Each structure stands twice: as C-alpha cells, then as structure tokens.
Coordinates of N, CA and C in Angstrom, one line a residue:
Chain P
G515 N -66.5 1.0 57.3 CA -65.8 2.0 56.3 C -66.3 2.8 55.3
Q516 N -65.7 3.3 54.8 CA -66.1 4.1 53.5 C -66.6 3.6 51.6
N517 N -67.6 3.6 51.6 CA -67.6 3.1 50.4 C -68.6 3.8 49.8
I518 N -68.5 3.4 48.3 CA -69.5 3.9 47.4 C -70.0 3.0 46.2
D519 N -70.6 3.2 46.0 CA -71.3 1.1 44.9 C -72.5 2.0 43.8
Q520 N -71.9 1.8 42.7 CA -72.3 1.6 41.5 C -72.4 0.5 40.4
P521 N -73.3 0.2 39.6 CA -73.8 -1.0 38.7 C -72.3 -0.5 37.8
T522 N -72.3 -2.4 37.9 CA -69.9 -1.8 37.1 C -70.8 -1.8 35.6
E523 N -71.4 -1.9 34.6 CA -72.3 -2.0 33.5 C -73.3 -1.7 33.6
M524 N -73.7 -0.3 32.4 CA -74.6 -1.2 31.5 C -75.0 -0.6 30.1
T525 N -75.4 -1.0 29.8 CA -75.7 -0.8 28.0 C -77.6 0.3 28.0
A526 N -77.5 1.0 26.6 CA -78.4 1.5 26.7 C -78.6 2.2 24.6
T527 N -79.2 3.2 24.8 CA -79.8 2.9 23.2 C -79.3 4.0 22.6
E528 N -78.8 4.2 21.8 CA -79.3 5.6 21.5 C -80.3 6.4 20.9
G529 N -80.1 7.6 22.1 CA -81.6 8.6 21.1 C -82.2 7.8 22.7
A530 N -82.0 6.9 23.2 CA -82.8 6.9 25.2 C -81.1 8.1 25.7
I531 N -83.2 7.6 27.2 CA -82.7 7.8 28.6 C -81.9 6.7 29.3
V532 N -80.6 7.3 30.3 CA -80.1 6.8 30.9 C -79.5 7.1 32.4
Q533 N -80.4 6.2 33.6 CA -80.0 6.4 34.7 C -79.2 5.9 35.6
I534 N -77.6 6.6 36.0 CA -76.8 5.7 36.5 C -77.5 5.6 38.0
N535 N -77.2 5.0 39.3 CA -77.1 5.0 40.8 C -76.0 5.3 40.8
C536 N -75.9 5.8 42.7 CA -75.0 6.1 42.9 C -75.1 6.2 44.7
T537 N -74.2 5.1 45.1 CA -74.8 5.2 46.7 C -73.7 4.8 47.9
Y538 N -73.9 5.8 48.1 CA -72.6 5.6 49.4 C -72.8 6.5 50.8
Q539 N -71.9 5.1 51.5 CA -71.4 5.7 53.0 C -70.3 5.9 53.1
T540 N -70.1 7.2 53.5 CA -68.8 7.8 54.0 C -68.4 8.3 55.1
S541 N -68.0 9.0 55.8 CA -67.5 9.5 56.9 C -67.7 10.7 56.4
G542 N -68.8 11.8 56.7 CA -69.3 13.0 56.9 C -68.9 13.3 54.6
F543 N -69.9 13.9 54.6 CA -70.1 15.2 53.4 C -69.8 16.2 52.9
N544 N -69.1 16.5 52.4 CA -68.7 18.0 51.5 C -69.4 17.3 49.7
G545 N -70.2 17.4 49.0 CA -70.3 17.6 47.8 C -70.5 15.8 47.5
L546 N -70.9 15.4 46.5 CA -70.4 14.1 45.7 C -70.9 15.0 43.9
F547 N -69.8 14.4 43.3 CA -69.0 14.4 42.5 C -69.0 13.0 41.1
W548 N -69.8 13.6 39.5 CA -69.7 12.3 39.0 C -69.0 13.4 37.4
Y549 N -68.3 12.4 37.4 CA -67.3 12.5 36.3 C -67.2 11.4 35.3
Q550 N -66.6 11.9 33.5 CA -66.6 10.3 32.6 C -65.1 11.1 32.3
Q551 N -65.6 9.1 32.2 CA -63.9 8.9 31.7 C -63.9 8.4 29.9
H552 N -63.4 8.0 29.1 CA -63.2 7.0 28.4 C -62.4 7.0 28.0
A553 N -62.7 5.5 27.5 CA -61.3 4.9 27.3 C -59.7 4.9 27.4
G554 N -59.4 4.8 27.8 CA -58.0 5.4 27.8 C -57.4 6.8 28.3
E555 N -58.4 7.5 28.6 CA -57.9 8.9 29.1 C -58.7 9.2 30.3
A556 N -58.6 11.1 30.3 CA -58.4 10.8 32.6 C -59.9 11.6 32.3
P557 N -60.1 11.2 33.7 CA -61.7 11.2 33.9 C -61.7 13.1 33.9
T558 N -62.9 13.6 33.0 CA -64.0 14.8 33.2 C -64.8 15.6 33.9
F559 N -64.9 16.4 34.4 CA -66.1 17.1 35.7 C -67.1 17.3 35.1
L560 N -67.9 17.1 35.2 CA -69.5 16.1 35.3 C -70.3 17.7 35.4
S561 N -70.6 16.9 37.2 CA -71.4 17.2 37.8 C -70.5 17.7 39.5
Y562 N -71.5 19.0 39.9 CA -71.7 18.7 41.1 C -72.9 19.3 42.1
N563 N -73.1 18.1 43.4 CA -74.0 18.5 44.0 C -73.7 18.6 45.8
V564 N -74.0 19.4 46.1 CA -73.8 19.1 47.8 C -75.3 19.8 48.5
L565 N -76.9 19.7 48.2 CA -77.7 20.6 48.5 C -78.2 19.4 47.7
D566 N -79.7 19.3 48.4 CA -80.5 18.0 47.5 C -81.0 18.5 46.4
G567 N -81.3 18.0 45.5 CA -82.4 18.3 44.5 C -81.7 17.1 43.3
L568 N -82.0 18.4 42.3 CA -81.7 18.4 40.2 C -80.8 19.5 40.1
E569 N -79.5 18.8 39.6 CA -78.9 20.0 38.8 C -79.0 19.9 37.7
E570 N -79.6 19.8 37.0 CA -79.9 20.3 35.4 C -78.8 21.0 34.5
K571 N -77.5 20.7 33.2 CA -76.7 20.9 32.6 C -76.9 20.3 31.4
G572 N -77.7 20.6 30.3 CA -77.7 20.5 29.4 C -78.1 18.5 29.4
R573 N -78.0 18.0 28.0 CA -78.0 16.9 27.8 C -78.0 15.8 29.5
F574 N -77.4 16.3 30.6 CA -76.7 15.5 31.4 C -77.2 16.1 33.1
S575 N -77.9 15.4 34.1 CA -78.5 15.7 35.2 C -78.1 14.8 36.4
S576 N -77.6 15.5 37.5 CA -77.6 14.8 38.2 C -78.6 14.8 40.2
F577 N -78.8 14.2 40.4 CA -79.3 14.6 41.3 C -79.1 13.1 42.7
L578 N -79.1 14.0 44.3 CA -79.3 13.2 45.5 C -79.8 14.0 46.2
S579 N -80.1 13.3 47.1 CA -80.4 13.1 48.0 C -79.3 13.0 49.3
R580 N -78.9 13.5 50.1 CA -78.1 13.1 51.5 C -78.7 12.8 52.2
S581 N -80.7 12.3 52.5 CA -80.7 11.5 53.3 C -80.9 9.1 53.8
K582 N -81.1 9.6 51.9 CA -81.0 8.4 51.6 C -79.0 8.2 51.4
G583 N -78.4 8.7 51.2 CA -77.1 8.4 50.8 C -77.0 8.0 49.6
Y584 N -77.7 9.3 48.3 CA -78.0 7.9 47.1 C -78.1 9.9 46.0
S585 N -77.4 9.1 44.7 CA -77.3 10.0 43.7 C -77.4 9.2 42.7
Y586 N -77.9 10.2 41.2 CA -78.3 9.2 40.3 C -77.6 10.6 38.6
L587 N -76.7 10.0 37.9 CA -76.1 10.3 36.8 C -77.3 10.5 35.7
L588 N -78.2 11.7 35.2 CA -79.1 10.6 34.0 C -78.8 11.5 33.1
L589 N -78.7 10.2 31.9 CA -78.4 11.4 30.6 C -79.5 11.2 29.1
K590 N -79.8 12.0 28.8 CA -80.4 12.6 27.5 C -80.2 12.0 26.6
E591 N -81.1 12.0 26.0 CA -81.3 11.5 23.8 C -79.7 11.0 23.5
L592 N -79.3 9.8 24.3 CA -77.9 9.2 24.0 C -77.9 9.3 22.5
Q593 N -76.1 10.1 22.7 CA -74.9 9.6 21.4 C -74.2 8.5 21.9
M594 N -74.2 8.0 20.5 CA -72.9 7.2 20.8 C -71.7 7.9 21.5
K595 N -71.0 9.4 21.5 CA -70.1 9.4 21.9 C -70.0 9.4 24.1
D596 N -71.3 9.6 24.0 CA -71.4 9.2 25.6 C -70.7 7.7 26.7
S597 N -71.2 7.2 25.2 CA -69.7 5.8 25.7 C -68.8 6.1 26.6
A598 N -68.8 5.1 27.7 CA -67.9 5.9 28.7 C -67.8 5.4 30.4
S599 N -67.0 5.7 30.8 CA -67.6 5.5 32.0 C -67.2 6.2 32.6
Y600 N -68.5 6.3 33.9 CA -69.2 7.5 34.2 C -69.2 7.3 36.0
L601 N -68.2 8.1 37.1 CA -67.4 8.0 38.1 C -68.1 8.3 39.2
C602 N -68.0 7.8 40.8 CA -69.3 9.3 41.2 C -68.0 8.9 42.7
A603 N -68.0 10.1 42.7 CA -66.6 10.5 43.9 C -67.5 10.9 44.8
V604 N -67.0 11.6 46.2 CA -67.6 12.6 47.3 C -66.9 12.1 47.8
M605 N -66.7 13.6 48.4 CA -66.2 14.5 49.6 C -66.5 14.1 51.1
D606 N -65.7 13.6 51.2 CA -65.6 13.0 52.6 C -65.2 14.9 54.0
S607 N -65.5 14.1 55.3 CA -65.3 14.9 56.6 C -63.7 15.7 56.4
N608 N -63.2 15.0 55.3 CA -61.5 15.5 55.9 C -61.1 16.3 54.5
Y609 N -62.4 16.3 53.1 CA -62.9 17.0 51.9 C -61.6 16.0 51.1
Q610 N -61.4 14.7 51.6 CA -61.0 14.1 50.0 C -62.0 13.3 49.9
L611 N -61.3 13.4 47.9 CA -62.4 12.4 47.5 C -62.7 11.0 47.9
I612 N -63.8 9.9 47.6 CA -63.4 8.5 47.6 C -64.6 8.3 46.5
W613 N -63.5 7.4 46.7 CA -64.3 7.4 44.2 C -65.1 5.5 44.2
G614 N -66.6 5.8 44.0 CA -66.2 4.8 43.2 C -66.1 3.7 41.3
A615 N -65.5 2.2 41.5 CA -64.9 1.8 41.1 C -65.7 2.0 39.5
G616 N -66.8 3.0 39.4 CA -67.4 3.3 37.4 C -68.2 2.8 37.4
T617 N -69.3 3.5 36.4 CA -69.8 2.6 35.7 C -69.9 2.4 34.0
K618 N -69.3 1.6 33.6 CA -69.5 1.8 32.0 C -70.4 1.8 31.5
L619 N -70.7 2.3 30.4 CA -71.4 2.7 30.1 C -71.9 2.3 28.3
I620 N -72.4 0.8 27.7 CA -72.8 0.8 26.2 C -73.2 1.7 25.6
I621 N -73.6 2.0 24.4 CA -74.8 2.9 24.1 C -74.4 2.4 22.4
K622 N -75.4 1.5 22.0 CA -75.6 0.9 20.8 C -77.2 1.2 20.2
P623 N -76.5 0.6 18.7 CA -77.0 2.0 18.3 C -78.5 1.9 17.6
Chain F
I1273 N -53.1 26.8 25.7 CA -53.3 26.0 27.6 C -53.3 24.5 27.4
A1274 N -51.8 23.9 28.2 CA -51.5 22.9 28.5 C -52.7 22.2 29.9
G1275 N -52.8 23.5 31.2 CA -53.7 22.5 31.8 C -52.4 22.3 33.4
I1276 N -52.9 20.1 33.1 CA -51.6 19.5 33.9 C -51.0 18.3 32.7
T1277 N -50.1 18.2 32.9 CA -49.0 17.1 32.4 C -48.2 16.3 33.0
Q1278 N -48.6 14.9 32.3 CA -47.2 13.9 33.2 C -46.5 13.6 32.0
A1279 N -45.5 12.5 33.2 CA -44.5 12.2 32.2 C -43.8 11.5 32.5
P1280 N -43.8 9.7 32.1 CA -43.9 9.5 30.8 C -45.1 9.4 30.7
T1281 N -45.9 9.2 29.6 CA -47.4 8.6 29.2 C -47.6 7.2 29.5
S1282 N -46.3 6.6 29.6 CA -45.9 4.4 29.4 C -44.1 4.3 30.1
Q1283 N -44.1 3.6 31.6 CA -43.4 3.0 30.8 C -43.5 1.4 30.9
I1284 N -41.8 0.8 31.0 CA -42.1 -1.0 31.1 C -40.8 -0.2 32.6
L1285 N -41.2 -1.2 33.3 CA -39.7 -1.0 34.5 C -39.5 -2.1 34.7
A1286 N -38.8 -2.0 35.2 CA -37.9 -3.6 35.8 C -38.0 -3.6 37.0
A1287 N -38.3 -5.1 38.1 CA -38.5 -5.2 39.5 C -37.6 -4.4 39.9
G1288 N -37.8 -3.4 40.7 CA -36.5 -3.2 41.9 C -35.8 -1.6 41.3
R1289 N -35.7 -1.5 40.3 CA -35.8 -0.1 39.6 C -36.4 1.1 40.7
R1290 N -36.4 2.1 40.1 CA -36.6 3.5 41.0 C -37.2 4.1 39.7
M1291 N -38.2 5.3 40.0 CA -38.2 5.2 39.0 C -38.9 7.0 39.4
T1292 N -39.4 8.3 39.0 CA -40.5 9.1 39.3 C -40.9 9.8 38.1
L1293 N -41.8 9.3 38.8 CA -43.5 10.0 37.6 C -43.3 11.7 37.4
R1294 N -43.9 12.1 36.9 CA -43.6 14.3 36.8 C -44.3 14.2 36.5
C1295 N -45.1 14.9 37.0 CA -47.1 15.6 37.2 C -46.6 17.5 37.1
T1296 N -47.0 18.5 36.3 CA -47.0 20.6 35.6 C -48.2 20.2 35.9
Q1297 N -47.8 21.3 36.3 CA -49.3 21.8 36.1 C -49.2 24.0 36.6
D1298 N -50.4 24.1 35.3 CA -49.9 26.2 34.5 C -50.8 26.6 35.5
M1299 N -51.6 26.1 35.9 CA -53.4 26.7 37.0 C -53.3 27.6 38.1
R1300 N -51.7 27.6 38.3 CA -51.7 27.7 40.0 C -52.6 27.4 40.7
H1301 N -53.1 26.3 41.3 CA -54.2 25.1 42.0 C -53.3 24.7 42.9
N1302 N -53.4 24.9 44.0 CA -53.1 25.2 45.4 C -52.8 23.3 45.7
A1303 N -53.8 23.0 45.2 CA -53.5 21.1 45.5 C -53.4 20.1 45.0
M1304 N -53.1 19.5 45.4 CA -52.4 18.2 43.8 C -52.8 17.2 44.4
Y1305 N -52.0 16.5 43.5 CA -53.1 14.8 43.4 C -52.6 13.9 43.0
W1306 N -51.4 12.3 43.8 CA -51.6 11.2 42.5 C -53.1 10.7 43.2
Y1307 N -53.1 9.3 42.3 CA -54.4 7.7 42.6 C -52.8 6.9 41.4
R1308 N -53.8 5.7 41.9 CA -54.0 5.2 40.8 C -54.9 4.3 40.9
Q1309 N -55.5 3.4 39.2 CA -56.8 3.3 39.0 C -56.4 1.9 38.3
D1310 N -57.2 1.5 39.5 CA -56.9 -0.5 38.2 C -58.2 -1.5 38.5
L1311 N -58.1 -1.5 36.8 CA -59.5 -2.9 36.8 C -60.2 -3.5 37.8
G1312 N -61.4 -2.4 37.9 CA -62.0 -2.7 38.6 C -62.3 -2.5 40.6
L1313 N -61.8 -0.7 40.9 CA -61.3 -0.7 41.5 C -61.0 0.8 40.9
G1314 N -62.0 1.6 42.6 CA -62.0 3.2 41.7 C -60.5 3.5 42.1
L1315 N -60.3 5.0 41.6 CA -59.2 5.9 41.4 C -59.3 6.0 44.0
R1316 N -57.3 5.6 43.6 CA -56.9 5.3 45.3 C -56.2 6.8 44.8
L1317 N -56.4 7.2 46.5 CA -55.5 8.5 46.2 C -54.3 7.7 47.4
I1318 N -53.1 7.7 46.9 CA -51.9 7.5 47.2 C -51.2 9.0 47.8
H1319 N -50.8 9.8 47.7 CA -49.8 10.7 48.4 C -51.4 12.6 47.5
Y1320 N -51.5 13.3 48.7 CA -51.8 14.2 48.9 C -51.0 15.8 48.5
S1321 N -51.5 17.3 48.4 CA -51.0 18.5 48.5 C -51.5 19.3 48.5
N1322 N -52.2 20.1 50.1 CA -53.1 21.2 49.6 C -52.5 22.2 49.3
T1323 N -51.1 22.0 49.6 CA -50.5 23.6 48.8 C -48.6 23.6 48.9
A1324 N -48.4 24.1 48.5 CA -46.9 23.5 48.7 C -46.1 23.7 49.4
G1325 N -44.9 23.2 49.8 CA -44.6 22.4 50.9 C -44.9 21.3 52.3
T1326 N -46.2 21.2 51.6 CA -47.1 20.1 52.8 C -47.0 19.0 51.4
T1327 N -47.2 18.3 52.1 CA -48.2 16.4 51.9 C -48.9 15.9 52.6
G1328 N -49.3 14.8 52.4 CA -50.4 14.1 53.2 C -50.4 12.5 52.1
K1329 N -50.7 12.0 53.5 CA -50.5 10.2 52.9 C -52.1 10.3 53.0
G1330 N -52.4 9.1 50.9 CA -53.6 9.3 51.0 C -53.9 7.1 51.1
E1331 N -54.3 6.7 50.4 CA -55.4 5.8 50.9 C -54.2 4.4 50.8
V1332 N -53.2 4.4 50.1 CA -52.7 3.3 49.2 C -51.2 3.8 49.4
P1333 N -50.2 4.1 50.9 CA -49.3 5.7 50.3 C -48.2 4.3 50.2
D1334 N -48.2 3.2 50.7 CA -46.8 2.2 51.0 C -45.9 1.4 49.9
G1335 N -44.7 2.5 49.8 CA -43.3 2.2 48.3 C -44.2 3.4 47.3
Y1336 N -44.2 4.3 47.9 CA -44.1 5.0 47.0 C -44.0 7.3 48.1
S1337 N -43.2 7.7 47.1 CA -43.1 8.8 48.0 C -43.6 10.5 46.5
V1338 N -43.6 11.3 47.6 CA -44.0 12.1 47.2 C -42.7 14.0 47.7
S1339 N -43.3 14.8 46.8 CA -41.5 16.5 47.3 C -43.4 17.2 46.5
R1340 N -43.2 18.5 47.4 CA -43.6 19.2 46.7 C -43.3 20.7 46.9
A1341 N -42.1 21.3 46.5 CA -41.5 21.9 46.3 C -41.7 23.5 46.1
N1342 N -43.0 23.6 44.7 CA -43.3 24.7 44.8 C -45.0 24.8 44.5
T1343 N -45.7 25.1 43.9 CA -47.0 24.7 43.5 C -47.1 24.0 41.9
D1344 N -46.3 24.1 41.4 CA -46.6 23.4 39.7 C -46.2 22.1 39.6
D1345 N -45.6 21.6 40.4 CA -44.5 20.6 40.0 C -44.5 19.2 41.2
F1346 N -45.5 18.2 41.7 CA -45.6 17.3 41.9 C -45.6 16.1 41.9
P1347 N -44.1 15.3 41.9 CA -43.6 14.6 41.5 C -44.1 13.2 42.2
L1348 N -44.0 12.1 41.8 CA -43.7 10.5 42.7 C -42.9 9.7 42.2
T1349 N -42.6 9.9 43.7 CA -41.1 8.4 43.2 C -41.8 7.1 43.9
L1350 N -41.4 5.9 43.5 CA -41.2 4.7 43.0 C -40.1 4.5 43.1
A1351 N -39.1 3.9 45.1 CA -37.9 3.2 45.5 C -38.0 2.4 45.0
S1352 N -38.4 1.4 44.4 CA -38.1 0.2 44.7 C -38.7 -0.8 43.8
A1353 N -39.6 -1.0 43.0 CA -41.3 -1.5 41.5 C -40.9 -2.7 42.2
V1354 N -42.4 -2.3 42.8 CA -43.0 -4.5 42.3 C -43.5 -4.3 41.4
P1355 N -44.3 -6.0 41.2 CA -45.5 -5.9 40.5 C -46.1 -5.7 40.4
S1356 N -47.1 -5.4 41.5 CA -48.1 -5.0 42.0 C -48.1 -3.1 42.1
Q1357 N -47.2 -2.3 42.0 CA -47.3 -1.3 41.5 C -48.0 -0.7 40.2
T1358 N -48.0 -1.6 39.0 CA -48.6 -1.6 37.7 C -50.1 -1.2 37.6
S1359 N -49.8 -0.5 37.5 CA -50.9 -0.1 37.4 C -51.8 1.9 36.6
V1360 N -52.2 2.2 36.2 CA -52.4 4.2 35.3 C -52.5 4.7 36.2
Y1361 N -52.0 6.1 36.8 CA -51.2 6.4 37.9 C -51.9 7.9 37.4
F1362 N -52.7 8.5 38.0 CA -53.0 10.0 37.0 C -53.1 11.1 38.6
C1363 N -52.2 12.2 38.2 CA -52.5 13.2 38.5 C -53.1 14.5 38.8
A1364 N -53.3 15.2 39.7 CA -54.7 16.1 39.4 C -54.1 16.8 40.1
S1365 N -55.4 18.0 40.5 CA -54.9 19.0 40.7 C -56.2 20.0 41.2
S1366 N -56.5 20.9 41.7 CA -58.0 21.7 42.3 C -57.0 23.1 42.6
A1367 N -58.1 24.1 42.5 CA -57.8 25.3 42.7 C -57.4 25.5 45.1
S1368 N -57.8 24.2 45.9 CA -58.3 24.6 46.6 C -58.1 22.6 47.6
G1369 N -57.4 23.1 48.6 CA -57.8 21.9 49.7 C -57.7 21.7 50.3
G1370 N -58.2 20.8 51.4 CA -58.5 20.7 53.1 C -60.1 21.6 53.2
D1371 N -60.5 22.5 52.9 CA -61.1 23.2 53.0 C -62.5 24.0 52.0
V1372 N -62.3 23.2 50.7 CA -63.4 24.3 49.6 C -63.3 23.0 48.5
N1373 N -65.1 22.7 48.6 CA -65.3 21.9 47.9 C -65.0 22.6 46.1
T1374 N -63.8 21.9 45.3 CA -63.5 21.9 44.0 C -63.2 21.4 43.3
E1375 N -63.7 21.5 41.5 CA -63.9 20.4 41.0 C -62.2 20.1 41.0
A1376 N -61.8 18.9 40.3 CA -60.1 18.3 40.5 C -60.0 18.2 38.8
F1377 N -59.4 18.8 38.2 CA -59.0 18.3 36.2 C -57.9 17.4 36.4
F1378 N -57.5 16.1 35.9 CA -56.4 14.7 36.2 C -55.9 15.4 34.3
G1379 N -54.6 15.2 34.8 CA -53.6 14.4 33.7 C -54.1 13.8 32.8
Q1380 N -53.4 13.0 31.8 CA -53.8 12.4 30.8 C -53.2 11.1 31.3
G1381 N -52.4 10.7 32.2 CA -52.0 9.7 32.7 C -50.5 9.1 32.3
T1382 N -50.1 8.2 33.7 CA -49.0 7.0 33.2 C -49.4 5.5 33.5
R1383 N -49.1 4.8 32.2 CA -49.6 3.2 32.3 C -48.3 3.4 32.8
L1384 N -48.5 2.1 33.6 CA -46.8 2.1 34.0 C -47.4 0.3 34.5
T1385 N -46.0 -0.3 34.4 CA -46.1 -2.0 33.7 C -45.0 -2.0 34.7
V1386 N -44.4 -3.2 36.0 CA -43.6 -3.6 37.1 C -43.0 -5.0 36.3
V1387 N -42.5 -5.3 35.7 CA -42.3 -6.4 36.1 C -41.0 -7.6 36.2

C-alpha cells in the first residue's frame, strides 16, 4: 500500500531551527509537496521537489532523496506565526496526491 | 480575486438528509478535487475531476457523488448523510490534472457535522 510517515507533533523555540522529516512509500513518484496549514484554515503551498537535493525559499528549505524515499522541511529563524501543521504529500504514478497526516509544530517563546 | 470558494462554511445535518457542498473557482483551473480531513489522518481524496465533463473516484468515494458540468463548479453531494461523514471537507483545484505536477489551491473548508 501507499504510505506517508511524518512525526505527529514537534516543539521548537522561537528563533531556532527545526527539521520536519517525511518518509514515503508510493506506487510511483512524480514529486513531493510540502504544505502549511494553520488551525482552522486551508492548506497553503510551501514547496515542491521532484529532483534530489535542496530547494531553498527564504526561511524555508526542502530536501529530497528519492532513493531513500525521504524528504525534510527545514524552517530557520522560527517565528511564532510558524506554529501550524506541516503536510507532506507525494504525487504518485497516477498523478494523485497521497497525503501524510501532518506534523503539528508548536513554537515556544 | 476570490480563488476558490466553498459554501457553506459549516453545517449541522440530520442523518439521512441529502446535502450538497458547493465549490467554485475563478482561476480557470482544469483539475478540481474534494478531500476530507479527519483528526489524525491525512487528507483523503473523495472524488476528482481532471477537466470539465469528467470525474473520477478517489480513495473514499462511497456515499458521495460529484459532477463537473463546467470548468468553475464542482459540487459534492451526500445522498443520505451518516455520522461517519462528519468531517472537514476541502475543495481544491490545480492548473492541470493527470499529467502535470502543479500545486493545488484549497478552499477555506466546510465543517460538516452529521447527527
């Protein structure tokens, strides 16, 4: 079956760095997405990786290793507004998104 | 620019009743999707449409139906609601579906409670 695993919850301190991991097993691979979802709101797009390596976008970076079925989202200089759930999703061979359950990130002052 | 709009934002529904959740986008996106989101689970695809006039079943289609008469609208109907359909429902759209990797844009969600 298809599976996306990510930690349920993480806690970090304002100003610090946090890495949220995602491992996947899917039928085919056509890219990996990271979304941010604040409580009670819709998910919003953060990043997309289809080739191995690091994609940097401001304070956020996303890494992909296809051979290991592994990705991480790196958040630097954490701000209180970064408190949210972070969703990992893989596009499979049918171009359908398979979603992880999300990682709830709690930022403490 | 509205983007993608869902209605209603929340609803309490008696079991056995019929209900249609509305979704409209003004981005001229080809692909549209309906997901449900339940605590502790990832977003699960209910139905999708890669282009106007076509629809397909997702991971959890039972008890739901959709139609795609035009590009902009993608309503989701619960023919006879059951308590297990209590969830938050998200409609989403993307520029292409089925052959191109593009990001999805989400509506604000509909919180449905079936009692």
